């Protein structure tokens, strides 16, 4: 395996570990924090993907970075932002599905 492949696998393992270890926490934490953890994991996975030909993950990661602290400082604003973020992913998925002819 190449060094890049080892780094990718290590990053994937760290993200999977984060998700697994977060599962029990989700039973006792707020719904907003659980949602934040899912978005954080998705952000980490997009960073691992690092497809330089695809601008969407780069823009999505920048958007999350710009708004992530709202989860701690302004939960209503984070919830409002999250609705638009999710809508953006749904629209992107629809575009990709149509482009693939599915």
mmCIF file of C-alpha atoms in Angstrom:
data_model
loop_
_atom_site.group_PDB
_atom_site.id
_atom_site.type_symbol
_atom_site.label_atom_id
_atom_site.label_comp_id
_atom_site.label_asym_id
_atom_site.label_seq_id
_atom_site.Cartn_x
_atom_site.Cartn_y
_atom_site.Cartn_z
ATOM 1 C CA UNK A 1 0.000 0.000 0.000
ATOM 2 C CA UNK A 2 1.223 3.486 -0.828
ATOM 3 C CA UNK A 3 1.867 6.127 1.826
ATOM 4 C CA UNK A 4 -1.143 8.070 0.535
ATOM 5 C CA UNK A 5 -3.288 4.959 0.840
ATOM 6 C CA UNK A 6 -2.096 4.400 4.395
ATOM 7 C CA UNK A 7 -2.865 8.018 5.304
ATOM 8 C CA UNK A 8 -6.353 7.718 3.782
ATOM 9 C CA UNK A 9 -7.035 4.466 5.627
ATOM 10 C CA UNK A 10 -5.839 6.012 8.896
ATOM 11 C CA UNK A 11 -8.119 9.022 8.391
ATOM 12 C CA UNK A 12 -11.048 6.728 7.561
ATOM 13 C CA UNK A 13 -10.392 4.630 10.661
ATOM 14 C CA UNK A 14 -10.284 7.769 12.818
ATOM 15 C CA UNK A 15 -13.616 8.921 11.395
ATOM 16 C CA UNK A 16 -15.220 5.500 11.859
ATOM 17 C CA UNK A 17 -13.911 5.421 15.435
ATOM 18 C CA UNK A 18 -15.378 8.871 16.047
ATOM 19 C CA UNK A 19 -18.771 7.689 14.807
ATOM 20 C CA UNK A 20 -18.727 4.469 16.831
ATOM 21 C CA UNK A 21 -17.599 6.176 20.032
ATOM 22 C CA UNK A 22 -20.181 8.919 19.542
ATOM 23 C CA UNK A 23 -23.070 6.464 19.361
ATOM 24 C CA UNK A 24 -23.405 5.955 23.139
ATOM 25 C CA UNK A 25 -23.022 9.694 23.717
ATOM 26 C CA UNK A 26 -25.976 10.342 21.425
ATOM 27 C CA UNK A 27 -28.228 8.605 23.944
ATOM 28 C CA UNK A 28 -27.650 11.333 26.523
ATOM 29 C CA UNK A 29 -26.716 14.473 24.591
ATOM 30 C CA UNK A 30 -28.969 17.025 22.983
ATOM 31 C CA UNK A 31 -30.429 16.383 19.548
ATOM 32 C CA UNK A 32 -28.529 19.375 18.207
ATOM 33 C CA UNK A 33 -25.185 18.004 19.372
ATOM 34 C CA UNK A 34 -25.994 14.631 17.813
ATOM 35 C CA UNK A 35 -26.786 16.380 14.525
ATOM 36 C CA UNK A 36 -23.543 18.335 14.808
ATOM 37 C CA UNK A 37 -21.564 15.123 15.274
ATOM 38 C CA UNK A 38 -23.072 13.691 12.068
ATOM 39 C CA UNK A 39 -22.194 16.832 10.127
ATOM 40 C CA UNK A 40 -18.686 16.818 11.583
ATOM 41 C CA UNK A 41 -18.188 13.197 10.484
ATOM 42 C CA UNK A 42 -19.483 14.046 6.997
ATOM 43 C CA UNK A 43 -17.045 16.967 6.875
ATOM 44 C CA UNK A 44 -14.193 14.657 7.827
ATOM 45 C CA UNK A 45 -15.196 12.153 5.138
ATOM 46 C CA UNK A 46 -15.335 14.901 2.508
ATOM 47 C CA UNK A 47 -11.818 15.885 3.554
ATOM 48 C CA UNK A 48 -10.642 12.315 3.053
ATOM 49 C CA UNK A 49 -12.305 12.156 -0.371
ATOM 50 C CA UNK A 50 -10.246 15.149 -1.528
ATOM 51 C CA UNK A 51 -11.493 14.913 -5.116
ATOM 52 C CA UNK A 52 -9.913 18.004 -6.612
ATOM 53 C CA UNK A 53 -12.135 17.799 -9.701
ATOM 54 C CA UNK A 54 -15.292 18.160 -7.598
ATOM 55 C CA UNK A 55 -15.944 21.654 -6.275
ATOM 56 C CA UNK A 56 -19.032 20.721 -4.237
ATOM 57 C CA UNK A 57 -17.247 19.041 -1.273
ATOM 58 C CA UNK A 58 -14.771 21.939 -1.054
ATOM 59 C CA UNK A 59 -17.608 24.479 -0.937
ATOM 60 C CA UNK A 60 -19.595 22.332 1.520
ATOM 61 C CA UNK A 61 -16.590 22.034 3.827
ATOM 62 C CA UNK A 62 -16.010 25.787 3.715
ATOM 63 C CA UNK A 63 -19.681 26.381 4.525
ATOM 64 C CA UNK A 64 -19.542 23.992 7.494
ATOM 65 C CA UNK A 65 -16.313 25.580 8.746
ATOM 66 C CA UNK A 66 -17.960 29.008 8.595
ATOM 67 C CA UNK A 67 -21.026 27.871 10.572
ATOM 68 C CA UNK A 68 -19.899 25.052 12.865
ATOM 69 C CA UNK A 69 -19.431 27.250 15.932
ATOM 70 C CA UNK A 70 -23.087 28.285 15.778
ATOM 71 C CA UNK A 71 -23.862 24.895 17.330
ATOM 72 C CA UNK A 72 -22.253 26.210 20.513
ATOM 73 C CA UNK A 73 -23.081 29.909 20.317
ATOM 74 C CA UNK A 74 -26.456 30.238 18.552
ATOM 75 C CA UNK A 75 -28.337 26.976 18.277
ATOM 76 C CA UNK A 76 -31.354 28.495 16.511
ATOM 77 C CA UNK A 77 -29.095 29.984 13.836
ATOM 78 C CA UNK A 78 -27.278 26.638 13.497
ATOM 79 C CA UNK A 79 -30.584 24.844 13.028
ATOM 80 C CA UNK A 80 -31.658 27.367 10.378
ATOM 81 C CA UNK A 81 -28.304 27.081 8.597
ATOM 82 C CA UNK A 82 -28.436 23.278 8.763
ATOM 83 C CA UNK A 83 -31.749 23.219 6.871
ATOM 84 C CA UNK A 84 -30.153 25.038 3.941
ATOM 85 C CA UNK A 85 -27.016 22.875 4.121
ATOM 86 C CA UNK A 86 -29.088 19.701 3.920
ATOM 87 C CA UNK A 87 -31.125 21.148 1.039
ATOM 88 C CA UNK A 88 -27.892 21.865 -0.824
ATOM 89 C CA UNK A 89 -26.795 18.245 -0.468
ATOM 90 C CA UNK A 90 -30.206 16.979 -1.579
ATOM 91 C CA UNK A 91 -30.088 19.215 -4.659
ATOM 92 C CA UNK A 92 -26.539 18.067 -5.441
ATOM 93 C CA UNK A 93 -27.555 14.404 -5.096
ATOM 94 C CA UNK A 94 -30.454 14.990 -7.478
ATOM 95 C CA UNK A 95 -28.147 16.679 -10.021
ATOM 96 C CA UNK A 96 -25.680 13.806 -9.825
ATOM 97 C CA UNK A 97 -28.411 11.214 -10.176
ATOM 98 C CA UNK A 98 -29.816 12.947 -13.231
ATOM 99 C CA UNK A 99 -26.333 13.350 -14.756
ATOM 100 C CA UNK A 100 -25.732 9.629 -14.267
ATOM 101 C CA UNK A 101 -28.987 8.875 -16.071
ATOM 102 C CA UNK A 102 -30.416 6.947 -13.150
#
